mmCIF file of C-alpha atoms and ligand atoms in Angstrom:
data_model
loop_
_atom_site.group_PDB
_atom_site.id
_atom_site.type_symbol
_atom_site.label_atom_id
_atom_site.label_comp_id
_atom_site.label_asym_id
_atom_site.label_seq_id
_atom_site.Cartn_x
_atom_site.Cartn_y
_atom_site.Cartn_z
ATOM 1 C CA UNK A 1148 20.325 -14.368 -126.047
ATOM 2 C CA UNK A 1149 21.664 -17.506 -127.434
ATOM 3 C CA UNK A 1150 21.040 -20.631 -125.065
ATOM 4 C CA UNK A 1151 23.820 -23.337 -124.587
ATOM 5 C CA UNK A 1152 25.669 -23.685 -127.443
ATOM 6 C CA UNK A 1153 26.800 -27.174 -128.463
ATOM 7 C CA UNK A 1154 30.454 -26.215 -129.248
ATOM 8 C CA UNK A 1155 30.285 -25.290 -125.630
ATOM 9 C CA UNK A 1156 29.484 -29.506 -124.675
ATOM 10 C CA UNK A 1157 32.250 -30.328 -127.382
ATOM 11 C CA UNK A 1158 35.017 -27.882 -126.069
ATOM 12 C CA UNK A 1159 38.212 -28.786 -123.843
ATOM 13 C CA UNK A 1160 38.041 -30.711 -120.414
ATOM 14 C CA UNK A 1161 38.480 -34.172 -120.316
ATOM 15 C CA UNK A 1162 35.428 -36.610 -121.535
ATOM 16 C CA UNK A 1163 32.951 -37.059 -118.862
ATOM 17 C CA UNK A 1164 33.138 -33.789 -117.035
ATOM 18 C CA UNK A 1165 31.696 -32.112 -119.846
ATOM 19 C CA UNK A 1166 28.025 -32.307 -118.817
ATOM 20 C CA UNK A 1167 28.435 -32.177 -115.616
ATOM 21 C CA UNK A 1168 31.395 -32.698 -112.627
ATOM 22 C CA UNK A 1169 31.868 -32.123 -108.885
ATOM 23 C CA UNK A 1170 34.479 -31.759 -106.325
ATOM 24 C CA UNK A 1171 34.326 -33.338 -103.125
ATOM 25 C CA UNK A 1172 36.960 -34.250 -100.581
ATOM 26 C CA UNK A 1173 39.903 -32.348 -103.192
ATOM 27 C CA UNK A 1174 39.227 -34.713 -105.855
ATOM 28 C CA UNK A 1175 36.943 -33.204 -109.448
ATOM 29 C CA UNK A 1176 34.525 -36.351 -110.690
ATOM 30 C CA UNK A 1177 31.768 -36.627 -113.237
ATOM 31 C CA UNK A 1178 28.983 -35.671 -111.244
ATOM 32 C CA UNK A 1179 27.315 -38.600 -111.579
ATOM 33 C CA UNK A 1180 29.810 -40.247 -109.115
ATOM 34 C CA UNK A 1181 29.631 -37.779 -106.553
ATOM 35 C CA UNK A 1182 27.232 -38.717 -103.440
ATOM 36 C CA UNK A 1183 26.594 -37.984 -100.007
ATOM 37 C CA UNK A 1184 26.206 -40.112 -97.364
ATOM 38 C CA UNK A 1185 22.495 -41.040 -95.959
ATOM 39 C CA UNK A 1186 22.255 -39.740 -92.832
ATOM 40 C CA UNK A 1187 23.366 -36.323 -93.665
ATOM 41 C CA UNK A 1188 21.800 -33.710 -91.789
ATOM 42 C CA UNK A 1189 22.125 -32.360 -95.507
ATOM 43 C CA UNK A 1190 19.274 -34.126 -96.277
ATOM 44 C CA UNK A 1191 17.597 -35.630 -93.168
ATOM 45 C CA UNK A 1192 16.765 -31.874 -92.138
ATOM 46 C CA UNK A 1193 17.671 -29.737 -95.051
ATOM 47 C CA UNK A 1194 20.665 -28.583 -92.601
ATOM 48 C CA UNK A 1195 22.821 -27.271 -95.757
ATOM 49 C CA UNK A 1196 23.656 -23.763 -97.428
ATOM 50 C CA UNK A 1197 24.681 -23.186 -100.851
ATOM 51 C CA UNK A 1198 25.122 -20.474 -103.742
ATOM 52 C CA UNK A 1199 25.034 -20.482 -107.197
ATOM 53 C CA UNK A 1200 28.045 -18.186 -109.486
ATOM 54 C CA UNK A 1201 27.757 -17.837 -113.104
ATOM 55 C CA UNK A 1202 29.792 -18.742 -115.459
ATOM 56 C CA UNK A 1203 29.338 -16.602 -118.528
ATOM 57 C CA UNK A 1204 31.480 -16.971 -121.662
ATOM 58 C CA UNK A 1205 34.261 -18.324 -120.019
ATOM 59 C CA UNK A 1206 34.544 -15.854 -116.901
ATOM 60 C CA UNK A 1207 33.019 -16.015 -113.438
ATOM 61 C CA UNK A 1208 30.113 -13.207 -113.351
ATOM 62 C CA UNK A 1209 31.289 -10.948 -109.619
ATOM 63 C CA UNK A 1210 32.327 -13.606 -108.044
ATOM 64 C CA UNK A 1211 33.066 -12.188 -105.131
ATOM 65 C CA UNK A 1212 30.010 -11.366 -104.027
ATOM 66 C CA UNK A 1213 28.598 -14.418 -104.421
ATOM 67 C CA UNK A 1214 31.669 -16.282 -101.961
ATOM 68 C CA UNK A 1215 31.202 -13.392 -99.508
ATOM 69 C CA UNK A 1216 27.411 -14.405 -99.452
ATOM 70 C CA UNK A 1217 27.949 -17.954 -99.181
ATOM 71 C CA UNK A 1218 30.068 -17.374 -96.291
ATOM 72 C CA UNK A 1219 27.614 -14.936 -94.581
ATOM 73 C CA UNK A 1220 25.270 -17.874 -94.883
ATOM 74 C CA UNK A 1221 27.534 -20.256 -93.780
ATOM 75 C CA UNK A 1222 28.512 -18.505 -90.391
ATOM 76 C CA UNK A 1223 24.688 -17.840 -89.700
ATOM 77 C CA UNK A 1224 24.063 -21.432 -89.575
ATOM 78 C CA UNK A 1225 27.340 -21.735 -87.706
ATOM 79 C CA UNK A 1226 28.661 -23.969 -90.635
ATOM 80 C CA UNK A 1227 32.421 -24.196 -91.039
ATOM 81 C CA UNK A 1228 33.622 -25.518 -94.630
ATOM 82 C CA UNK A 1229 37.096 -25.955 -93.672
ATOM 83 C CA UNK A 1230 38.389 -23.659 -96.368
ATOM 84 C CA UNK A 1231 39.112 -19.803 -96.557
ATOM 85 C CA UNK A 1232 37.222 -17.627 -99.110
ATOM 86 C CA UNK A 1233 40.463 -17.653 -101.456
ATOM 87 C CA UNK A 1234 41.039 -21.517 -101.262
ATOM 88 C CA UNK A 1235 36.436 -21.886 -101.965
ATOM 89 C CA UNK A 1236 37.317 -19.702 -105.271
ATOM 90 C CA UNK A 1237 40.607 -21.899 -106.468
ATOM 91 C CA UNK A 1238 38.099 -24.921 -105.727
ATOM 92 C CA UNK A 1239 35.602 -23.276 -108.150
ATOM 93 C CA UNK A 1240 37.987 -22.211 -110.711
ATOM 94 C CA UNK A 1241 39.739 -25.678 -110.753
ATOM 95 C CA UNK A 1242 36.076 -27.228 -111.143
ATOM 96 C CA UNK A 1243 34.671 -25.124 -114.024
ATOM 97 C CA UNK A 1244 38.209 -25.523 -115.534
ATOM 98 C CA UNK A 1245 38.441 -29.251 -115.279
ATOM 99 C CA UNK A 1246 35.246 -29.580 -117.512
ATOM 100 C CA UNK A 1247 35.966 -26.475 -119.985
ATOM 101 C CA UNK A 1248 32.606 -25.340 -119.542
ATOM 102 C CA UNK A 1249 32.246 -21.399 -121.049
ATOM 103 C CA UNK A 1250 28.734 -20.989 -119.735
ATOM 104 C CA UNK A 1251 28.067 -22.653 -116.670
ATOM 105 C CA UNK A 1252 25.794 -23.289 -113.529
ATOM 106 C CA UNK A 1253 28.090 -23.502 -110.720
ATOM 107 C CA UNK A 1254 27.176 -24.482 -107.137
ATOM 108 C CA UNK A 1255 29.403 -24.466 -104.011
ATOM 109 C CA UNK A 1256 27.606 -25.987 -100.729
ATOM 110 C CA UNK A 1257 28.031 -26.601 -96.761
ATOM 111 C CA UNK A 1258 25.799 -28.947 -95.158
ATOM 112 C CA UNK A 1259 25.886 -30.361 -91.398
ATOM 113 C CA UNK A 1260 27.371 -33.603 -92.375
ATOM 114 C CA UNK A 1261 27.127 -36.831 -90.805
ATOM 115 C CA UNK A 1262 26.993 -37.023 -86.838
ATOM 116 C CA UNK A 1263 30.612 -38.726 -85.395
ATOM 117 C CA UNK A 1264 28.952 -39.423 -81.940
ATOM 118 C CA UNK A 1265 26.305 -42.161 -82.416
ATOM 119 C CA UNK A 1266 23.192 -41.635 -81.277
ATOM 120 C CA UNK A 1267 24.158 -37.516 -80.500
ATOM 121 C CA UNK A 1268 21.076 -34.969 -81.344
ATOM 122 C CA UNK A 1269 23.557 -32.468 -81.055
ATOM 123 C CA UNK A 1270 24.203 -30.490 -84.284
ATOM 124 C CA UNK A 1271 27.753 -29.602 -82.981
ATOM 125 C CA UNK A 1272 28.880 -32.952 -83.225
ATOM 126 C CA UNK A 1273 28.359 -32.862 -87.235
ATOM 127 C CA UNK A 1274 31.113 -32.914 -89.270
ATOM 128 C CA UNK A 1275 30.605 -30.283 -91.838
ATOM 129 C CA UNK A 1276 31.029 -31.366 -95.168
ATOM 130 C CA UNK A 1277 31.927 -28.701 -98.308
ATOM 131 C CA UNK A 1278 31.287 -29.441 -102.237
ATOM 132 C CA UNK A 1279 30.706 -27.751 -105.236
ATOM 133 C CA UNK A 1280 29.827 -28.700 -108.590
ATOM 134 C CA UNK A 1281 28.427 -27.193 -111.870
ATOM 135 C CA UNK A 1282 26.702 -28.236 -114.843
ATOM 136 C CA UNK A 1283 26.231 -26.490 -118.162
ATOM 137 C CA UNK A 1284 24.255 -22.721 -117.650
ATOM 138 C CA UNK A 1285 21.353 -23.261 -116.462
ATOM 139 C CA UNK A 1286 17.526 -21.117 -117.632
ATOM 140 C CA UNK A 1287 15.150 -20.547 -114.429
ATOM 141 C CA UNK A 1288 12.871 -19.188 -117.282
ATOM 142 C CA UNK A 1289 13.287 -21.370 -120.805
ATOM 143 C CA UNK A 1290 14.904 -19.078 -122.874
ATOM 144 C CA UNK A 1291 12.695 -19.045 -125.876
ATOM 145 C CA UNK A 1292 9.801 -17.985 -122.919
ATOM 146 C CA UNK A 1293 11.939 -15.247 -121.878
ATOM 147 C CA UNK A 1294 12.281 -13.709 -125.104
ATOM 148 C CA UNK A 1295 8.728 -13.702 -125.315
ATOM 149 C CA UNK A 1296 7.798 -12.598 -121.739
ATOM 150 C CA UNK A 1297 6.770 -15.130 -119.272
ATOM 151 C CA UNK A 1298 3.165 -16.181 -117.485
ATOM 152 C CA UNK A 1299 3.671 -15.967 -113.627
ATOM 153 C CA UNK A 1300 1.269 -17.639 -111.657
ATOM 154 C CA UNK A 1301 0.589 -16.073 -107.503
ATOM 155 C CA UNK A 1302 0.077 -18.784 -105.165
ATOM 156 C CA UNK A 1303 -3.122 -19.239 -103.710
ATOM 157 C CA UNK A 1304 -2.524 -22.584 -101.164
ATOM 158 C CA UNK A 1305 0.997 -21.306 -99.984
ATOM 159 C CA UNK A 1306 2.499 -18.225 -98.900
ATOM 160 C CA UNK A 1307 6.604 -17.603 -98.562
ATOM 161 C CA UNK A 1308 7.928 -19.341 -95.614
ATOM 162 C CA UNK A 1309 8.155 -16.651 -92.889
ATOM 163 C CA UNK A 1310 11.638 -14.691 -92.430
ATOM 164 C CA UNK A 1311 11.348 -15.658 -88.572
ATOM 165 C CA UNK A 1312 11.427 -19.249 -89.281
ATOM 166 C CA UNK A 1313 13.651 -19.897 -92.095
ATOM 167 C CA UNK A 1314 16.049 -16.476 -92.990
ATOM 168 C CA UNK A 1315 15.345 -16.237 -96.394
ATOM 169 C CA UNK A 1316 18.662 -14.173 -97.269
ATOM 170 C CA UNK A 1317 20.209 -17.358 -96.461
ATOM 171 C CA UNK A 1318 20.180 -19.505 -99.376
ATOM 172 C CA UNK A 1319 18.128 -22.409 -98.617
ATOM 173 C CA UNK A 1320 16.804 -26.111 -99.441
ATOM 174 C CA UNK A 1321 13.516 -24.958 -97.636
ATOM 175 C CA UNK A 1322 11.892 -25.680 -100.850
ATOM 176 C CA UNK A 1323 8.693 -26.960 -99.553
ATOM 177 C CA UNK A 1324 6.686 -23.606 -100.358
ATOM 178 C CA UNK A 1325 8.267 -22.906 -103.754
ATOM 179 C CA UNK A 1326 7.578 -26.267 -104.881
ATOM 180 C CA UNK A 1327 3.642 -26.702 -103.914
ATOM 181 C CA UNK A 1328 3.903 -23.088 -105.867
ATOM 182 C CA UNK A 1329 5.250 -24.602 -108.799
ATOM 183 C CA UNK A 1330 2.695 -27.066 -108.850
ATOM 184 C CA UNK A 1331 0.103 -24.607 -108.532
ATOM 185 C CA UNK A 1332 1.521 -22.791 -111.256
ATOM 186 C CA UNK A 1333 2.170 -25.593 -114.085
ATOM 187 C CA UNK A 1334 -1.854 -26.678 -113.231
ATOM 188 C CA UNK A 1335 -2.718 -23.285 -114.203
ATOM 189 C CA UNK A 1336 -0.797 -23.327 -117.153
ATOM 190 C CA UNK A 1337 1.648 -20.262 -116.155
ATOM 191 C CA UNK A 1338 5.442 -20.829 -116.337
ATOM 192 C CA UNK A 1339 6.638 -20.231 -112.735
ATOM 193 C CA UNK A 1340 5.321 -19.046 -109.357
ATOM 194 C CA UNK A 1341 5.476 -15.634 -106.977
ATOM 195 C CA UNK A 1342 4.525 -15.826 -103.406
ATOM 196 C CA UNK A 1343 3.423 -13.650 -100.945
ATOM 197 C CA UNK A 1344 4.002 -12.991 -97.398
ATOM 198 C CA UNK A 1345 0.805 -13.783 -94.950
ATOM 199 C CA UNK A 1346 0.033 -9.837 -95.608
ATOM 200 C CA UNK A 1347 -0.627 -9.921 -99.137
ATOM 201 C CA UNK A 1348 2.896 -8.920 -100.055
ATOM 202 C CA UNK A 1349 4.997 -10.026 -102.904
ATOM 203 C CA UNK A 1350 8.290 -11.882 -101.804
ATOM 204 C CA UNK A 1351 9.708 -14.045 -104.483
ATOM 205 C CA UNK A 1352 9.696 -16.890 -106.857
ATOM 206 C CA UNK A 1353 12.067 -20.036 -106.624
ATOM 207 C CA UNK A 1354 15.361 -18.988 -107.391
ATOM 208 C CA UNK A 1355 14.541 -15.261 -108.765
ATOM 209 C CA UNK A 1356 13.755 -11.833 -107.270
ATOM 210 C CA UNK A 1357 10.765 -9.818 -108.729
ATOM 211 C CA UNK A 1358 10.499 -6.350 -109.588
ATOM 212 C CA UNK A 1359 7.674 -3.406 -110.756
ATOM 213 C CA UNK A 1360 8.859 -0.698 -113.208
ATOM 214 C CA UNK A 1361 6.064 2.281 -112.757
ATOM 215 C CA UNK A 1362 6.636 5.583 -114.744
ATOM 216 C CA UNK A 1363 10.292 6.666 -113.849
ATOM 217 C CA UNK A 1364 10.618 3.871 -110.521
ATOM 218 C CA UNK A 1365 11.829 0.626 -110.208
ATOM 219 C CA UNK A 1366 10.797 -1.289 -106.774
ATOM 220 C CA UNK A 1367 11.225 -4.754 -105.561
ATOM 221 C CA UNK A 1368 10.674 -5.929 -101.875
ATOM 222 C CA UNK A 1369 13.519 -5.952 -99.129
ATOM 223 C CA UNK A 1370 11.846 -7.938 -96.575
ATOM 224 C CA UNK A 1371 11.225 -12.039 -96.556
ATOM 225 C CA UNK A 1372 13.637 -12.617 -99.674
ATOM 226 C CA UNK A 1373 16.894 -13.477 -101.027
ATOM 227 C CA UNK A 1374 19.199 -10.130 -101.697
ATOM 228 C CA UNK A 1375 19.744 -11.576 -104.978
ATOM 229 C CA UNK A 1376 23.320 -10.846 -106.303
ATOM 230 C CA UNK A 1377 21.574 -9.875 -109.924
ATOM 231 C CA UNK A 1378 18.977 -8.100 -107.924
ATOM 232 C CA UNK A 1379 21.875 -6.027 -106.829
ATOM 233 C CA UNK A 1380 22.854 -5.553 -110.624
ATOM 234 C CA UNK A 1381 19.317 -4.592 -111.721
ATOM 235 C CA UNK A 1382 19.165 -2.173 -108.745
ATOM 236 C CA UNK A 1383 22.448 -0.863 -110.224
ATOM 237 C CA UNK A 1384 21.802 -0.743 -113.491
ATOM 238 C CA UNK A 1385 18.520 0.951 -112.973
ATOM 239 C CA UNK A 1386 20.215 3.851 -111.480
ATOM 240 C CA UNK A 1387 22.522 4.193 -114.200
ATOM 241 C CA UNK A 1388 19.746 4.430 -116.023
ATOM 242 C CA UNK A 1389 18.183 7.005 -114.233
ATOM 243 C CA UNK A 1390 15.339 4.964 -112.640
ATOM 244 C CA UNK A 1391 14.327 6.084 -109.405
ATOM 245 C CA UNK A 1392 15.373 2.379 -107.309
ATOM 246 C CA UNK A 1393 13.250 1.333 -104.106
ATOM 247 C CA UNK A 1394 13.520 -1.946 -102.142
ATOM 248 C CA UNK A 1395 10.442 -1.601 -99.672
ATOM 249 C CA UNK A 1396 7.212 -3.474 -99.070
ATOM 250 C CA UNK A 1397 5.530 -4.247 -102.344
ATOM 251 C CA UNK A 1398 1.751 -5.195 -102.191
ATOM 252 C CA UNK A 1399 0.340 -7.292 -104.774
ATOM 253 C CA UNK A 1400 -2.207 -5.075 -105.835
ATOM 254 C CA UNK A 1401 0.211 -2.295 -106.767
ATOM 255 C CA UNK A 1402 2.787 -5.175 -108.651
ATOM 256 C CA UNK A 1403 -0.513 -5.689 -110.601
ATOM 257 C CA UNK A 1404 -0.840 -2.006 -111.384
ATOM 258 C CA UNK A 1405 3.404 -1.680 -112.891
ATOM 259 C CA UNK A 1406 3.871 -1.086 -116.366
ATOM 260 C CA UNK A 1407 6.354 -3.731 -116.842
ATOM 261 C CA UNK A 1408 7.257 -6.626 -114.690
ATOM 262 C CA UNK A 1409 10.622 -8.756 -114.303
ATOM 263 C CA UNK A 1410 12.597 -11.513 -112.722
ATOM 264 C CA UNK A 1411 16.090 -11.183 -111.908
ATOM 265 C CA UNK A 1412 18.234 -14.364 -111.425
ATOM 266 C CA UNK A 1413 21.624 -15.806 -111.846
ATOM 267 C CA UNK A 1414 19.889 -18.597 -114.232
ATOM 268 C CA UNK A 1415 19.033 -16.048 -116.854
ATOM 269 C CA UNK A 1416 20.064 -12.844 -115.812
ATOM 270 C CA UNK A 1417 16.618 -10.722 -116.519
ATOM 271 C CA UNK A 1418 13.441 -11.836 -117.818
ATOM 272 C CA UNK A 1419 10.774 -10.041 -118.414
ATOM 273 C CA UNK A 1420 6.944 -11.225 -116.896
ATOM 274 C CA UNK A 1421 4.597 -10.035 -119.226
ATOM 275 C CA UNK A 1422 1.212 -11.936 -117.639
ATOM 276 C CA UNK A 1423 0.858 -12.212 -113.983
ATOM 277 C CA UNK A 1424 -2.457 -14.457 -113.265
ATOM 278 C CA UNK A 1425 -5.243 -12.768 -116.128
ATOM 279 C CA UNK A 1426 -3.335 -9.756 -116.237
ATOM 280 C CA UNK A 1427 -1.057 -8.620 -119.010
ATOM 281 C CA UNK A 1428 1.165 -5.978 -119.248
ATOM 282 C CA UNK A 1429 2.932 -3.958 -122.032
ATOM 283 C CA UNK A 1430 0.175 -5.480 -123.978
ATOM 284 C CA UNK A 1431 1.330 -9.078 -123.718
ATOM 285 C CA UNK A 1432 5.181 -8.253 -124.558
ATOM 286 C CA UNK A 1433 8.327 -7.795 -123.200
ATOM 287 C CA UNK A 1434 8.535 -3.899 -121.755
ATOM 288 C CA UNK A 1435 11.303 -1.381 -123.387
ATOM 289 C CA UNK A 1436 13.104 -0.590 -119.940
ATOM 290 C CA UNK A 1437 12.747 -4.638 -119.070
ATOM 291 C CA UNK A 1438 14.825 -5.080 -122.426
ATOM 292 C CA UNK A 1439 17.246 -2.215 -121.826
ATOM 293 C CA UNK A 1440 17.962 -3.893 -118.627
ATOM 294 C CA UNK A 1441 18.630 -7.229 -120.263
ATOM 295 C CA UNK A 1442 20.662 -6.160 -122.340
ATOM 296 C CA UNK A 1443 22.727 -4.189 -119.688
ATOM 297 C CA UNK A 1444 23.304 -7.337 -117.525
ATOM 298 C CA UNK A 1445 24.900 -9.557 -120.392
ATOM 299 C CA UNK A 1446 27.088 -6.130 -120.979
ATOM 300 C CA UNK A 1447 27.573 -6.295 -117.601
ATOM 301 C CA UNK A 1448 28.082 -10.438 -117.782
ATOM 302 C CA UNK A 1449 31.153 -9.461 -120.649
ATOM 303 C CA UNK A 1450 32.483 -6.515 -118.641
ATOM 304 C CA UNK A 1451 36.310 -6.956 -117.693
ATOM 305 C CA UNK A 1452 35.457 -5.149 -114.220
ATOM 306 C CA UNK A 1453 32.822 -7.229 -113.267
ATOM 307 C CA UNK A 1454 34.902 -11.170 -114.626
ATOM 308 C CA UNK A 1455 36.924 -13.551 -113.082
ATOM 309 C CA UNK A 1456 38.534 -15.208 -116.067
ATOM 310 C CA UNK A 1457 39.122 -19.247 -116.348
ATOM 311 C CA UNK A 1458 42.321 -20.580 -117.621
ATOM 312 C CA UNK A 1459 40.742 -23.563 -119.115
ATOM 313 C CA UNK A 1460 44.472 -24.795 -119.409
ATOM 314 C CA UNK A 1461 44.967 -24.938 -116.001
ATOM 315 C CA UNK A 1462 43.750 -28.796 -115.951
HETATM 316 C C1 LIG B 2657 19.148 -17.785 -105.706
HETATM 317 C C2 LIG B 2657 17.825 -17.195 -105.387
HETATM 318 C C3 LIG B 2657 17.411 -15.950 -105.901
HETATM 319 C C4 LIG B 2657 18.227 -15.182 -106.931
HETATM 320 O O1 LIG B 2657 19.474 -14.790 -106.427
HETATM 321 P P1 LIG B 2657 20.684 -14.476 -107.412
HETATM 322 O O2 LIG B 2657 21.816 -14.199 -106.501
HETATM 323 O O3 LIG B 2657 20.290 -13.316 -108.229
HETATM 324 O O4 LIG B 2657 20.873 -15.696 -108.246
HETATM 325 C C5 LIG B 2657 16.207 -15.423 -105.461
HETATM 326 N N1 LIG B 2657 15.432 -16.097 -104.592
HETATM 327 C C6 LIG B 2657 15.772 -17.305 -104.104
HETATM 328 C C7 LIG B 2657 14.866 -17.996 -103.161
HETATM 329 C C8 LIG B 2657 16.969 -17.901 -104.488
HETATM 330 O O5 LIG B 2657 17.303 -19.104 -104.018
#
């Protein structure tokens, strides 16, 4: 895979959006202009949802499933973006438009807002505020590490936040976990970070679901993590490919035992982990079904039945 190409910054869309624009309040700006106010609960309490779509060579990668997610978040925060599923889809297609981006990260997000009643601790007195805004595609692993498998690090000094505190199938700004991870991970000289659960159970990474390919099975765990909307198309595609698929508990020790390892996220599709702390697997490269997969989801990614085309003329 080819990463960002520069005709891509130098194609249509008006100067300024190119590398980067938002929408807020039915107006599309550079994104450098766009802001939110202080005293957001936003940011004061990371009281926000959001999901990231795709964007891949000019066409929204199932699109719908990533809206219907964001508003199954939204309602189990009780967070109302003032907008219907249809109209949250024109706003994205008007946005990716406006800055004729073919490959792009796209974010649409609902946080609490500002409080109208001064002083109030009540989170029903927020006004909830909707945005979105995108930026060209975006790499959760660098691509030239991806080709060439990538070091994952477990975290020793943090474990996933637990599903009875924060839900982790809603998409979250809890990043306080994943972060201390990272850290932990760059100072051991690995490229990104899996947690576990306080059982000794794998969860996730930030921003990408993990799964073990052993002899003829593919498994990744279904408790304490994101249902990943390319999770969904690896599970898919592993069927097609005759893989036996299993979401269930995963312990580390048996993730350490797989054949082949990989991450699955919209940033990147599939990449495939080919050292997890001293251990290597496929002998320090990227595994044959972990290719066949990648492959498969940019197939997938330029698959009429699965795009949402752009008019970029709609601007
Ligand atoms: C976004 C995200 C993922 C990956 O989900 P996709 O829908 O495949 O992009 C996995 N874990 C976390 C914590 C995430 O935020």
């Amino acid at each position: 895979m080819t990463t960002v190409s520069s005709d891509q910054q130098a194609g249509g869309g008006p100067s300024g959006l190119q590398s980067g624009a938002a929408w807020m309040r039915g107006r599309v700006m550079p994104i450098a202009e766009a802001s939110i106010p202080l005293n957001d609960w936003g940011l004061i309490h990371s009281d926000i949802t959001y999901d990231v779509v795709p964007v891949w060579e000019g066409a929204f990668f199932r699109l719908g499933l990533y809206v219907e997610r964001f508003f199954r978040s939204m309602e189990s925060l009780r967070l109302d973006p003032g907008l219907s599923e249809s109209d949250v889809k024109t706003v994205l297609h008007d946005l990716v438009s406006a800055t004729g981006l073919k490959r792009a990260y796209v974010a649409m997000v609902t946080s609490r807002g500002v409080n109208t009643v001064p002083g109030s601790r009540d989170p029903r007195d927020c006004r909830n505020h909707f945005f979105a805004w995108c930026v060209p595609y975006i790499h959760v692993i660098r691509p030239d590490i991806a080709a060439s498998g990538a070091a994952v690090h477990v975290a020793r000094t943090v474990t996933r936040i637990p599903a009875s505190s924060v839900d982790p199938r809603v998409k979250n700004y809890h990043w306080g976990d994943f972060t201390k991870g990272l850290f932990e991970a760059k100072d051991a000289g690995a490229e990104t970070v899996l947690l576990l659960d306080g059982e000794g159970n794998v969860t996730e990474g930030p921003g990408f679901n993990v799964f073990s390919i052993k002899d003829n099975c593919l498994v990744t765990p279904d408790d304490g993590v994101l249902e990943g909307i390319s999770r969904r198309t690896v599970l898919e595609i592993g069927a097609e490919l005759g893989l036996v698929t299993q979401t269930r508990t995963l312990p580390l020790e048996e993730l350490l035992q797989s054949d082949e390892v990989l991450i699955s996220t919209s940033g990147g599709g599939v990449a495939p982990v080919t050292k997890i702390d001293d251990r290597l697997f496929s002998n320090g490269s990227p595994g044959e079904v972990t290719l066949t997969i990648r492959e498969r989801y940019f197939a997938w990614a330029n698959s009429p039945q699965y795009r949402t085309e752009i008019d970029y003329r709609a601007e």
